[in-house]
PDB file of C-alpha atoms in Angstrom:
ATOM      1  CA  MET A   1     -28.139  28.274 -47.251  1.00  0.00           C
ATOM      2  CA  ARG A   2     -28.228  25.179 -49.424  1.00  0.00           C
ATOM      3  CA  ILE A   3     -28.194  25.671 -53.190  1.00  0.00           C
ATOM      4  CA  VAL A   4     -28.610  23.181 -56.037  1.00  0.00           C
ATOM      5  CA  VAL A   5     -26.982  24.193 -59.327  1.00  0.00           C
ATOM      6  CA  GLY A   6     -27.947  22.455 -62.571  1.00  0.00           C
ATOM      7  CA  LEU A   7     -25.040  22.144 -65.023  1.00  0.00           C
ATOM      8  CA  ASP A   8     -25.404  20.217 -68.260  1.00  0.00           C
ATOM      9  CA  GLY A   9     -22.214  21.044 -70.154  1.00  0.00           C
ATOM     10  CA  SER A  10     -23.881  23.463 -72.554  1.00  0.00           C
ATOM     11  CA  ALA A  11     -23.073  27.123 -73.142  1.00  0.00           C
ATOM     12  CA  ALA A  12     -26.564  27.901 -71.799  1.00  0.00           C
ATOM     13  CA  SER A  13     -25.603  26.633 -68.350  1.00  0.00           C
ATOM     14  CA  LEU A  14     -22.537  28.877 -68.120  1.00  0.00           C
ATOM     15  CA  PRO A  15     -24.480  31.840 -66.631  1.00  0.00           C
ATOM     16  CA  ALA A  16     -25.748  29.602 -63.811  1.00  0.00           C
ATOM     17  CA  HIS A  17     -22.209  28.691 -62.842  1.00  0.00           C
ATOM     18  CA  GLY A  18     -20.994  32.256 -63.300  1.00  0.00           C
ATOM     19  CA  LEU A  19     -23.787  33.717 -61.189  1.00  0.00           C
ATOM     20  CA  VAL A  20     -23.398  31.407 -58.213  1.00  0.00           C
ATOM     21  CA  SER A  21     -19.638  32.010 -58.362  1.00  0.00           C
ATOM     22  CA  SER A  22     -19.982  35.817 -58.450  1.00  0.00           C
ATOM     23  CA  VAL A  23     -22.522  36.306 -55.636  1.00  0.00           C
ATOM     24  CA  SER A  24     -21.368  36.735 -52.038  1.00  0.00           C
ATOM     25  CA  TRP A  25     -23.344  33.991 -50.323  1.00  0.00           C
ATOM     26  CA  PRO A  26     -23.597  33.735 -46.526  1.00  0.00           C
ATOM     27  CA  GLY A  27     -20.811  31.909 -44.740  1.00  0.00           C
ATOM     28  CA  GLY A  28     -21.516  28.200 -44.497  1.00  0.00           C
ATOM     29  CA  THR A  29     -23.620  28.081 -47.674  1.00  0.00           C
ATOM     30  CA  GLN A  30     -23.476  24.598 -49.168  1.00  0.00           C
ATOM     31  CA  PHE A  31     -23.778  23.754 -52.850  1.00  0.00           C
ATOM     32  CA  LEU A  32     -24.800  20.686 -54.807  1.00  0.00           C
ATOM     33  CA  PHE A  33     -23.719  20.660 -58.478  1.00  0.00           C
ATOM     34  CA  VAL A  34     -25.957  18.293 -60.438  1.00  0.00           C
ATOM     35  CA  HIS A  35     -25.592  17.052 -64.000  1.00  0.00           C
ATOM     36  CA  ALA A  36     -28.579  15.130 -65.366  1.00  0.00           C
ATOM     37  CA  SER A  37     -27.501  12.779 -68.156  1.00  0.00           C
ATOM     38  CA  GLU A  38     -30.133  12.512 -70.876  1.00  0.00           C
ATOM     39  CA  GLY A  39     -27.659  12.094 -73.720  1.00  0.00           C
ATOM     40  CA  ALA A  40     -24.099  12.719 -74.780  1.00  0.00           C
ATOM     41  CA  THR A  41     -22.517  15.832 -73.296  1.00  0.00           C
ATOM     42  CA  ASP A  42     -19.455  17.772 -74.328  1.00  0.00           C
ATOM     43  CA  TRP A  43     -18.083  19.352 -71.173  1.00  0.00           C
ATOM     44  CA  THR A  44     -15.118  21.021 -72.852  1.00  0.00           C
ATOM     45  CA  ALA A  45     -17.162  24.186 -73.395  1.00  0.00           C
ATOM     46  CA  MET A  46     -17.244  24.716 -69.638  1.00  0.00           C
ATOM     47  CA  ILE A  47     -13.571  24.281 -68.820  1.00  0.00           C
ATOM     48  CA  PRO A  48     -11.620  27.463 -68.091  1.00  0.00           C
ATOM     49  CA  GLY A  49      -9.445  28.035 -71.116  1.00  0.00           C
ATOM     50  CA  GLY A  50     -11.230  25.328 -73.098  1.00  0.00           C
ATOM     51  CA  ALA A  51     -13.641  26.910 -75.599  1.00  0.00           C
ATOM     52  CA  TRP A  52     -15.948  28.539 -73.019  1.00  0.00           C
ATOM     53  CA  PHE A  53     -18.061  30.263 -75.634  1.00  0.00           C
ATOM     54  CA  SER A  54     -18.247  27.520 -78.213  1.00  0.00           C
ATOM     55  CA  ASP A  55     -21.294  25.330 -78.710  1.00  0.00           C
ATOM     56  CA  GLY A  56     -19.451  22.523 -76.987  1.00  0.00           C
ATOM     57  CA  GLN A  57     -17.987  21.059 -80.182  1.00  0.00           C
ATOM     58  CA  SER A  58     -14.666  19.434 -79.383  1.00  0.00           C
ATOM     59  CA  SER A  59     -12.919  16.168 -80.053  1.00  0.00           C
ATOM     60  CA  ARG A  60     -11.734  15.881 -76.457  1.00  0.00           C
ATOM     61  CA  SER A  61     -13.623  13.552 -74.194  1.00  0.00           C
ATOM     62  CA  LEU A  62     -13.423  14.461 -70.508  1.00  0.00           C
ATOM     63  CA  ASN A  63     -14.694  12.911 -67.336  1.00  0.00           C
ATOM     64  CA  GLU A  64     -17.846  14.720 -66.182  1.00  0.00           C
ATOM     65  CA  LEU A  65     -17.058  14.374 -62.513  1.00  0.00           C
ATOM     66  CA  ALA A  66     -13.590  15.852 -62.993  1.00  0.00           C
ATOM     67  CA  VAL A  67     -15.027  18.842 -64.820  1.00  0.00           C
ATOM     68  CA  LEU A  68     -17.733  19.431 -62.198  1.00  0.00           C
ATOM     69  CA  ASP A  69     -14.987  19.269 -59.592  1.00  0.00           C
ATOM     70  CA  GLU A  70     -13.030  21.922 -61.498  1.00  0.00           C
ATOM     71  CA  LEU A  71     -16.107  24.137 -61.709  1.00  0.00           C
ATOM     72  CA  ALA A  72     -16.591  23.837 -57.967  1.00  0.00           C
ATOM     73  CA  GLN A  73     -13.145  25.228 -57.140  1.00  0.00           C
ATOM     74  CA  PRO A  74     -14.040  28.979 -57.064  1.00  0.00           C
ATOM     75  CA  LEU A  75     -16.683  28.332 -54.412  1.00  0.00           C
ATOM     76  CA  ARG A  76     -14.507  25.933 -52.450  1.00  0.00           C
ATOM     77  CA  GLN A  77     -11.720  28.498 -52.387  1.00  0.00           C
ATOM     78  CA  ARG A  78     -14.160  30.856 -50.646  1.00  0.00           C
ATOM     79  CA  GLY A  79     -14.889  28.227 -47.998  1.00  0.00           C
ATOM     80  CA  HIS A  80     -18.163  26.811 -49.388  1.00  0.00           C
ATOM     81  CA  PRO A  81     -18.606  23.029 -49.377  1.00  0.00           C
ATOM     82  CA  VAL A  82     -19.566  21.766 -52.855  1.00  0.00           C
ATOM     83  CA  GLU A  83     -20.921  18.278 -53.529  1.00  0.00           C
ATOM     84  CA  ILE A  84     -21.008  17.047 -57.110  1.00  0.00           C
ATOM     85  CA  ARG A  85     -23.411  14.500 -58.515  1.00  0.00           C
ATOM     86  CA  LEU A  86     -24.208  12.831 -61.833  1.00  0.00           C
ATOM     87  CA  GLU A  87     -27.750  11.520 -62.291  1.00  0.00           C
ATOM     88  CA  GLY A  88     -29.547   9.832 -65.153  1.00  0.00           C
ATOM     89  CA  GLY A  89     -32.996  10.961 -66.203  1.00  0.00           C
ATOM     90  CA  PRO A  90     -34.996  14.035 -67.221  1.00  0.00           C
ATOM     91  CA  ALA A  91     -33.222  17.135 -65.945  1.00  0.00           C
ATOM     92  CA  GLY A  92     -36.282  18.749 -64.363  1.00  0.00           C
ATOM     93  CA  GLN A  93     -37.165  15.648 -62.365  1.00  0.00           C
ATOM     94  CA  VAL A  94     -33.540  15.042 -61.382  1.00  0.00           C
ATOM     95  CA  LEU A  95     -33.117  18.600 -60.100  1.00  0.00           C
ATOM     96  CA  ARG A  96     -36.423  18.576 -58.227  1.00  0.00           C
ATOM     97  CA  ASP A  97     -35.549  15.299 -56.523  1.00  0.00           C
ATOM     98  CA  ALA A  98     -32.057  16.540 -55.693  1.00  0.00           C
ATOM     99  CA  ALA A  99     -33.440  19.767 -54.216  1.00  0.00           C
ATOM    100  CA  ALA A 100     -35.933  17.859 -52.074  1.00  0.00           C
ATOM    101  CA  GLU A 101     -33.267  15.461 -50.789  1.00  0.00           C
ATOM    102  CA  PHE A 102     -30.761  18.286 -50.213  1.00  0.00           C
ATOM    103  CA  VAL A 103     -33.482  20.393 -48.520  1.00  0.00           C
ATOM    104  CA  ALA A 104     -32.413  23.230 -50.808  1.00  0.00           C
ATOM    105  CA  ASP A 105     -33.263  26.902 -50.361  1.00  0.00           C
ATOM    106  CA  LEU A 106     -32.661  27.638 -54.042  1.00  0.00           C
ATOM    107  CA  ILE A 107     -32.198  25.960 -57.418  1.00  0.00           C
ATOM    108  CA  VAL A 108     -30.077  27.760 -60.037  1.00  0.00           C
ATOM    109  CA  VAL A 109     -30.189  26.762 -63.710  1.00  0.00           C
ATOM    110  CA  GLY A 110     -29.353  28.305 -67.052  1.00  0.00           C
ATOM    111  CA  SER A 111     -31.806  29.066 -69.842  1.00  0.00           C
ATOM    112  CA  ARG A 112     -31.903  27.283 -73.151  1.00  0.00           C
ATOM    113  CA  GLY A 113     -33.324  30.357 -74.866  1.00  0.00           C
ATOM    114  CA  ARG A 114     -35.250  28.394 -77.449  1.00  0.00           C
ATOM    115  CA  GLY A 115     -37.849  31.127 -77.855  1.00  0.00           C
ATOM    116  CA  PRO A 116     -41.455  31.372 -76.667  1.00  0.00           C
ATOM    117  CA  ALA A 117     -43.000  29.198 -79.394  1.00  0.00           C
ATOM    118  CA  ALA A 118     -40.587  26.297 -78.977  1.00  0.00           C
ATOM    119  CA  SER A 119     -40.725  26.442 -75.203  1.00  0.00           C
ATOM    120  CA  ALA A 120     -44.524  26.518 -75.199  1.00  0.00           C
ATOM    121  CA  PHE A 121     -44.708  23.301 -77.211  1.00  0.00           C
ATOM    122  CA  LEU A 122     -41.611  21.467 -76.019  1.00  0.00           C
ATOM    123  CA  GLY A 123     -41.407  22.604 -72.435  1.00  0.00           C
ATOM    124  CA  SER A 124     -38.124  23.392 -70.692  1.00  0.00           C
ATOM    125  CA  VAL A 125     -36.237  22.516 -67.556  1.00  0.00           C
ATOM    126  CA  SER A 126     -36.674  26.015 -66.155  1.00  0.00           C
ATOM    127  CA  ALA A 127     -40.437  26.004 -66.820  1.00  0.00           C
ATOM    128  CA  ASP A 128     -40.749  22.587 -65.188  1.00  0.00           C
ATOM    129  CA  LEU A 129     -38.945  23.847 -62.103  1.00  0.00           C
ATOM    130  CA  VAL A 130     -41.019  27.035 -61.933  1.00  0.00           C
ATOM    131  CA  ASP A 131     -44.130  24.843 -61.780  1.00  0.00           C
ATOM    132  CA  HIS A 132     -42.958  22.035 -59.530  1.00  0.00           C
ATOM    133  CA  ALA A 133     -39.747  22.794 -57.624  1.00  0.00           C
ATOM    134  CA  PRO A 134     -39.887  22.572 -53.811  1.00  0.00           C
ATOM    135  CA  CYS A 135     -38.044  25.892 -53.413  1.00  0.00           C
ATOM    136  CA  PRO A 136     -37.296  29.166 -55.262  1.00  0.00           C
ATOM    137  CA  VAL A 137     -35.785  28.869 -58.750  1.00  0.00           C
ATOM    138  CA  LEU A 138     -33.239  31.254 -60.287  1.00  0.00           C
ATOM    139  CA  VAL A 139     -32.972  31.051 -64.080  1.00  0.00           C
ATOM    140  CA  ALA A 140     -29.662  32.704 -64.927  1.00  0.00           C
ATOM    141  CA  ARG A 141     -29.154  34.465 -68.242  1.00  0.00           C
ATOM    142  CA  ALA A 142     -26.075  36.481 -67.206  1.00  0.00           C
ATOM    143  CA  PRO A 143     -23.240  35.768 -64.759  1.00  0.00           C
ATOM    144  CA  THR A 144     -23.807  38.901 -62.665  1.00  0.00           C
ATOM    145  CA  VAL A 145     -26.601  40.993 -61.144  1.00  0.00           C
ATOM    146  CA  SER A 146     -26.417  44.771 -60.719  1.00  0.00           C
ATOM    147  CA  LYS A 147     -30.057  45.892 -60.359  1.00  0.00           C
ATOM    148  CA  ILE A 148     -33.234  44.077 -59.362  1.00  0.00           C
ATOM    149  CA  LEU A 149     -36.850  44.470 -60.440  1.00  0.00           C
ATOM    150  CA  LEU A 150     -39.168  43.027 -57.805  1.00  0.00           C
ATOM    151  CA  ALA A 151     -42.718  42.460 -59.054  1.00  0.00           C
ATOM    152  CA  THR A 152     -45.443  42.353 -56.418  1.00  0.00           C
ATOM    153  CA  ASP A 153     -49.100  41.393 -56.641  1.00  0.00           C
ATOM    154  CA  GLY A 154     -49.878  42.084 -52.990  1.00  0.00           C
ATOM    155  CA  SER A 155     -49.967  38.373 -52.109  1.00  0.00           C
ATOM    156  CA  ASP A 156     -48.455  36.764 -49.018  1.00  0.00           C
ATOM    157  CA  ASN A 157     -45.733  35.255 -51.235  1.00  0.00           C
ATOM    158  CA  ALA A 158     -44.752  38.745 -52.415  1.00  0.00           C
ATOM    159  CA  ARG A 159     -44.725  40.117 -48.871  1.00  0.00           C
ATOM    160  CA  ALA A 160     -42.350  37.338 -47.858  1.00  0.00           C
ATOM    161  CA  ILE A 161     -39.733  38.211 -50.480  1.00  0.00           C
ATOM    162  CA  PRO A 162     -37.842  40.843 -48.402  1.00  0.00           C
ATOM    163  CA  PHE A 163     -37.584  38.351 -45.555  1.00  0.00           C
ATOM    164  CA  ILE A 164     -36.323  35.600 -47.875  1.00  0.00           C
ATOM    165  CA  LEU A 165     -33.720  37.839 -49.504  1.00  0.00           C
ATOM    166  CA  GLY A 166     -32.703  39.067 -46.076  1.00  0.00           C
ATOM    167  CA  ARG A 167     -32.166  35.504 -44.836  1.00  0.00           C
ATOM    168  CA  TRP A 168     -30.076  34.733 -47.890  1.00  0.00           C
ATOM    169  CA  ARG A 169     -27.995  37.906 -47.482  1.00  0.00           C
ATOM    170  CA  ALA A 170     -27.359  37.706 -51.231  1.00  0.00           C
ATOM    171  CA  PHE A 171     -27.628  40.692 -53.590  1.00  0.00           C
ATOM    172  CA  ARG A 172     -27.050  43.043 -50.645  1.00  0.00           C
ATOM    173  CA  GLY A 173     -26.421  46.654 -51.615  1.00  0.00           C
ATOM    174  CA  LEU A 174     -28.070  46.347 -55.011  1.00  0.00           C
ATOM    175  CA  PRO A 175     -30.800  48.837 -55.966  1.00  0.00           C
ATOM    176  CA  ILE A 176     -34.298  47.374 -56.161  1.00  0.00           C
ATOM    177  CA  GLU A 177     -37.150  48.688 -58.292  1.00  0.00           C
ATOM    178  CA  VAL A 178     -40.534  47.560 -56.948  1.00  0.00           C
ATOM    179  CA  LEU A 179     -43.308  47.244 -59.520  1.00  0.00           C
ATOM    180  CA  SER A 180     -46.975  46.323 -59.411  1.00  0.00           C
ATOM    181  CA  VAL A 181     -49.138  46.147 -62.520  1.00  0.00           C
ATOM    182  CA  ALA A 182     -52.738  47.295 -62.263  1.00  0.00           C
ATOM    183  CA  PRO A 183     -55.339  46.219 -64.827  1.00  0.00           C
ATOM    184  CA  SER A 184     -56.524  48.725 -67.391  1.00  0.00           C
ATOM    185  CA  PRO A 185     -60.237  49.652 -67.240  1.00  0.00           C
ATOM    186  CA  ALA A 186     -60.953  47.691 -70.410  1.00  0.00           C
ATOM    187  CA  ALA A 187     -59.250  44.533 -69.151  1.00  0.00           C
ATOM    188  CA  SER A 188     -59.791  44.518 -65.404  1.00  0.00           C
ATOM    189  CA  THR A 189     -61.014  41.427 -63.658  1.00  0.00           C
ATOM    190  CA  GLU A 190     -63.328  40.857 -60.769  1.00  0.00           C
ATOM    191  CA  LEU A 191     -61.183  38.020 -59.443  1.00  0.00           C
ATOM    192  CA  MET A 192     -58.885  39.751 -56.950  1.00  0.00           C
ATOM    193  CA  VAL A 193     -57.617  36.971 -54.660  1.00  0.00           C
ATOM    194  CA  THR A 194     -54.161  37.378 -56.193  1.00  0.00           C
ATOM    195  CA  PRO A 195     -54.584  40.504 -58.324  1.00  0.00           C
ATOM    196  CA  TRP A 196     -52.409  39.708 -61.280  1.00  0.00           C
ATOM    197  CA  MET A 197     -51.804  35.977 -61.193  1.00  0.00           C
ATOM    198  CA  THR A 198     -54.979  35.276 -63.188  1.00  0.00           C
ATOM    199  CA  PRO A 199     -55.858  36.469 -66.681  1.00  0.00           C
ATOM    200  CA  ALA A 200     -58.490  39.077 -67.397  1.00  0.00           C
ATOM    201  CA  VAL A 201     -61.959  37.626 -67.581  1.00  0.00           C
ATOM    202  CA  ASN A 202     -64.711  40.223 -67.242  1.00  0.00           C
ATOM    203  CA  PRO A 203     -64.418  43.985 -67.759  1.00  0.00           C
ATOM    204  CA  VAL A 204     -65.289  46.106 -64.733  1.00  0.00           C
ATOM    205  CA  PRO A 205     -66.304  49.752 -64.449  1.00  0.00           C
ATOM    206  CA  GLU A 206     -63.611  52.409 -64.717  1.00  0.00           C
ATOM    207  CA  ARG A 207     -64.248  53.517 -61.128  1.00  0.00           C
ATOM    208  CA  GLN A 208     -63.513  50.024 -59.836  1.00  0.00           C
ATOM    209  CA  ALA A 209     -60.397  49.843 -62.009  1.00  0.00           C
ATOM    210  CA  GLY A 210     -59.247  53.081 -60.384  1.00  0.00           C
ATOM    211  CA  GLU A 211     -59.742  51.563 -56.962  1.00  0.00           C
ATOM    212  CA  GLN A 212     -57.672  48.565 -58.033  1.00  0.00           C
ATOM    213  CA  THR A 213     -54.899  50.866 -59.232  1.00  0.00           C
ATOM    214  CA  ALA A 214     -54.876  52.520 -55.823  1.00  0.00           C
ATOM    215  CA  ARG A 215     -54.548  49.091 -54.245  1.00  0.00           C
ATOM    216  CA  HIS A 216     -51.500  48.347 -56.401  1.00  0.00           C
ATOM    217  CA  HIS A 217     -49.899  51.613 -55.273  1.00  0.00           C
ATOM    218  CA  GLY A 218     -50.423  50.323 -51.742  1.00  0.00           C
ATOM    219  CA  PHE A 219     -48.728  47.027 -52.620  1.00  0.00           C
ATOM    220  CA  VAL A 220     -45.705  48.896 -53.981  1.00  0.00           C
ATOM    221  CA  GLU A 221     -45.373  51.187 -50.976  1.00  0.00           C
ATOM    222  CA  GLU A 222     -45.756  48.331 -48.496  1.00  0.00           C
ATOM    223  CA  LEU A 223     -43.068  46.211 -50.129  1.00  0.00           C
ATOM    224  CA  SER A 224     -40.736  49.160 -50.737  1.00  0.00           C
ATOM    225  CA  GLU A 225     -40.951  50.086 -47.073  1.00  0.00           C
ATOM    226  CA  SER A 226     -40.177  46.515 -46.018  1.00  0.00           C
ATOM    227  CA  LEU A 227     -37.115  46.501 -48.253  1.00  0.00           C
ATOM    228  CA  ARG A 228     -35.896  49.875 -46.973  1.00  0.00           C
ATOM    229  CA  GLU A 229     -36.283  48.689 -43.385  1.00  0.00           C
ATOM    230  CA  ALA A 230     -34.152  45.656 -44.297  1.00  0.00           C
ATOM    231  CA  GLY A 231     -31.390  47.892 -45.663  1.00  0.00           C
ATOM    232  CA  TRP A 232     -32.069  47.991 -49.382  1.00  0.00           C
ATOM    233  CA  LYS A 233     -32.387  51.103 -51.496  1.00  0.00           C
ATOM    234  CA  ALA A 234     -35.864  50.577 -52.915  1.00  0.00           C
ATOM    235  CA  THR A 235     -38.021  52.703 -55.183  1.00  0.00           C
ATOM    236  CA  GLY A 236     -41.213  51.761 -56.950  1.00  0.00           C
ATOM    237  CA  HIS A 237     -44.202  52.630 -59.059  1.00  0.00           C
ATOM    238  CA  VAL A 238     -47.264  51.167 -60.766  1.00  0.00           C
ATOM    239  CA  ARG A 239     -47.798  50.352 -64.421  1.00  0.00           C
ATOM    240  CA  ILE A 240     -51.159  49.647 -66.050  1.00  0.00           C
ATOM    241  CA  GLY A 241     -51.695  46.846 -68.546  1.00  0.00           C
ATOM    242  CA  ASP A 242     -50.817  43.192 -69.012  1.00  0.00           C
ATOM    243  CA  PRO A 243     -48.706  42.052 -66.026  1.00  0.00           C
ATOM    244  CA  ALA A 244     -46.079  40.007 -67.871  1.00  0.00           C
ATOM    245  CA  ASP A 245     -45.681  42.556 -70.682  1.00  0.00           C
ATOM    246  CA  GLU A 246     -45.298  45.433 -68.245  1.00  0.00           C
ATOM    247  CA  ILE A 247     -42.838  43.568 -66.021  1.00  0.00           C
ATOM    248  CA  VAL A 248     -40.615  42.723 -68.979  1.00  0.00           C
ATOM    249  CA  ALA A 249     -40.899  46.271 -70.353  1.00  0.00           C
ATOM    250  CA  GLU A 250     -40.024  47.820 -66.989  1.00  0.00           C
ATOM    251  CA  ALA A 251     -37.000  45.556 -66.562  1.00  0.00           C
ATOM    252  CA  ARG A 252     -35.683  46.737 -69.905  1.00  0.00           C
ATOM    253  CA  ALA A 253     -36.496  50.400 -69.280  1.00  0.00           C
ATOM    254  CA  ALA A 254     -34.918  50.386 -65.813  1.00  0.00           C
ATOM    255  CA  ASP A 255     -31.903  48.353 -67.007  1.00  0.00           C
ATOM    256  CA  CYS A 256     -32.532  45.603 -64.453  1.00  0.00           C
ATOM    257  CA  ASP A 257     -30.714  42.302 -64.912  1.00  0.00           C
ATOM    258  CA  LEU A 258     -32.742  40.269 -62.407  1.00  0.00           C
ATOM    259  CA  ILE A 259     -36.529  40.018 -62.144  1.00  0.00           C
ATOM    260  CA  VAL A 260     -37.954  38.606 -58.915  1.00  0.00           C
ATOM    261  CA  THR A 261     -41.539  37.414 -58.989  1.00  0.00           C
ATOM    262  CA  GLY A 262     -43.790  34.701 -57.595  1.00  0.00           C
ATOM    263  CA  SER A 263     -45.503  31.589 -58.870  1.00  0.00           C
ATOM    264  CA  ARG A 264     -48.751  29.914 -57.987  1.00  0.00           C
ATOM    265  CA  GLY A 265     -47.327  26.515 -58.920  1.00  0.00           C
ATOM    266  CA  MET A 266     -50.315  25.563 -61.071  1.00  0.00           C
ATOM    267  CA  GLY A 267     -50.563  22.159 -62.712  1.00  0.00           C
ATOM    268  CA  ASP A 268     -49.773  21.763 -66.395  1.00  0.00           C
ATOM    269  CA  LEU A 269     -53.413  21.651 -67.593  1.00  0.00           C
ATOM    270  CA  ARG A 270     -54.526  24.640 -65.534  1.00  0.00           C
ATOM    271  CA  ARG A 271     -51.476  26.636 -66.626  1.00  0.00           C
ATOM    272  CA  LEU A 272     -52.263  25.819 -70.270  1.00  0.00           C
ATOM    273  CA  LEU A 273     -55.829  27.044 -69.824  1.00  0.00           C
ATOM    274  CA  THR A 274     -55.267  30.123 -67.667  1.00  0.00           C
ATOM    275  CA  GLY A 275     -51.709  31.213 -68.311  1.00  0.00           C
ATOM    276  CA  SER A 276     -49.069  32.269 -65.801  1.00  0.00           C
ATOM    277  CA  VAL A 277     -47.335  35.594 -65.334  1.00  0.00           C
ATOM    278  CA  ALA A 278     -44.174  33.858 -64.093  1.00  0.00           C
ATOM    279  CA  HIS A 279     -44.025  31.702 -67.226  1.00  0.00           C
ATOM    280  CA  ASP A 280     -44.609  34.626 -69.560  1.00  0.00           C
ATOM    281  CA  VAL A 281     -41.909  36.666 -67.834  1.00  0.00           C
ATOM    282  CA  LEU A 282     -39.541  33.710 -68.028  1.00  0.00           C
ATOM    283  CA  LEU A 283     -40.173  33.265 -71.740  1.00  0.00           C
ATOM    284  CA  HIS A 284     -39.976  36.892 -72.825  1.00  0.00           C
ATOM    285  CA  SER A 285     -37.447  38.573 -70.541  1.00  0.00           C
ATOM    286  CA  ARG A 286     -33.828  38.988 -71.545  1.00  0.00           C
ATOM    287  CA  CYS A 287     -32.511  39.009 -67.992  1.00  0.00           C
ATOM    288  CA  SER A 288     -32.272  36.475 -65.186  1.00  0.00           C
ATOM    289  CA  VAL A 289     -35.499  35.559 -63.393  1.00  0.00           C
ATOM    290  CA  LEU A 290     -35.915  34.478 -59.772  1.00  0.00           C
ATOM    291  CA  VAL A 291     -39.269  32.815 -59.129  1.00  0.00           C
ATOM    292  CA  MET A 292     -40.126  32.530 -55.447  1.00  0.00           C
ATOM    293  CA  ARG A 293     -41.716  29.273 -54.381  1.00  0.00           C
ATOM    294  CA  GLY A 294     -42.212  28.399 -50.709  1.00  0.00           C
ATOM    295  CA  HIS A 295     -40.943  30.292 -47.698  1.00  0.00           C
ATOM    296  CA  VAL A 296     -37.565  30.231 -45.995  1.00  0.00           C
ATOM    297  CA  PRO A 297     -39.054  29.509 -42.531  1.00  0.00           C
ATOM    298  CA  ALA A 298     -40.719  26.382 -43.916  1.00  0.00           C
ATOM    299  CA  ARG A 299     -37.413  25.192 -45.392  1.00  0.00           C
ATOM    300  CA  LEU A 300     -35.604  25.843 -42.120  1.00  0.00           C
ATOM    301  CA  GLU A 301     -38.191  23.887 -40.176  1.00  0.00           C
ATOM    302  CA  GLU A 302     -37.969  21.023 -42.664  1.00  0.00           C
ATOM    303  CA  ARG A 303     -34.187  21.001 -42.433  1.00  0.00           C
ATOM    304  CA  ALA A 304     -34.336  20.986 -38.632  1.00  0.00           C
ATOM    305  CA  ALA A 305     -36.662  17.980 -38.793  1.00  0.00           C
ATOM    306  CA  VAL A 306     -34.241  16.152 -41.116  1.00  0.00           C
ATOM    307  CA  ARG A 307     -31.356  16.851 -38.731  1.00  0.00           C
ATOM    308  CA  SER A 308     -33.340  15.666 -35.698  1.00  0.00           C
ATOM    309  CA  VAL A 309     -34.138  12.379 -37.449  1.00  0.00           C
ATOM    310  CA  GLY A 310     -30.491  11.940 -38.335  1.00  0.00           C
ATOM    311  CA  THR A 311     -29.456  12.594 -34.745  1.00  0.00           C
ATOM    312  CA  ALA A 312     -31.989  10.101 -33.440  1.00  0.00           C
ATOM    313  CA  LEU A 313     -30.720   7.413 -35.811  1.00  0.00           C
ATOM    314  CA  ALA A 314     -27.048   8.043 -35.037  1.00  0.00           C
TER     315      ALA A 314
END
């Protein structure tokens, strides 16, 4: 695996560092720690023993590269190569470019937690990555994961999730709750290409809504079976209502600390007009969120192509 970790010196980025340090990644996993400089940063809040839980207020001025190097030590001690990099520019763009160049399988960032209203108007690094990153994005709100909620809409992206997690060999042994959210009769939609990734538009008859609910039970059983075959302990059920609301509610009820879902990667204007379940979950959930973008086989093929070019030029 190849993982890009965004660290900006704030308390909000601490969970990202803690999570990547706590997970048992496959042997040979490589990391790239990236700090995007958009302004002055106080790194003292991230130094072990140096005001970890402060807001970063300190009179000490430290070298960013030295601190990133210190943060990399837990992973290096476990045999993982860690590259560190400082870049100037908007954090979202910097991380996307770094992930593309690194041919990353995953980007991990913290969450600013500014609240839904502020994030809707001001945007956020995590929301930018969910829309535009070249690979899956993990927004960390806690340094550990003990139980996973996997939300499925029956799409090809959802069906690929067990394979992706299996390739990563991360989060092995954790219980997984599989959830699909069917529309209520009063708010069902006729657009069923990806059943929940579009908002309700036109009400449909109750009989048709019942048929859709049955389809969502099929999505849950299919994905649960795939996970069980891959060695996970998976259970699941269907909720009825608004997808994002029900996903967030189920994560809280089931005491899950990681939600895994998908993203259609819509452009900014279309997302503003139609909404996005992944964005709503990201804004309203209290736990970490992993948004799947792309497929592991595609990343492996791309990486193989990069290596072949390098070999040819050597």
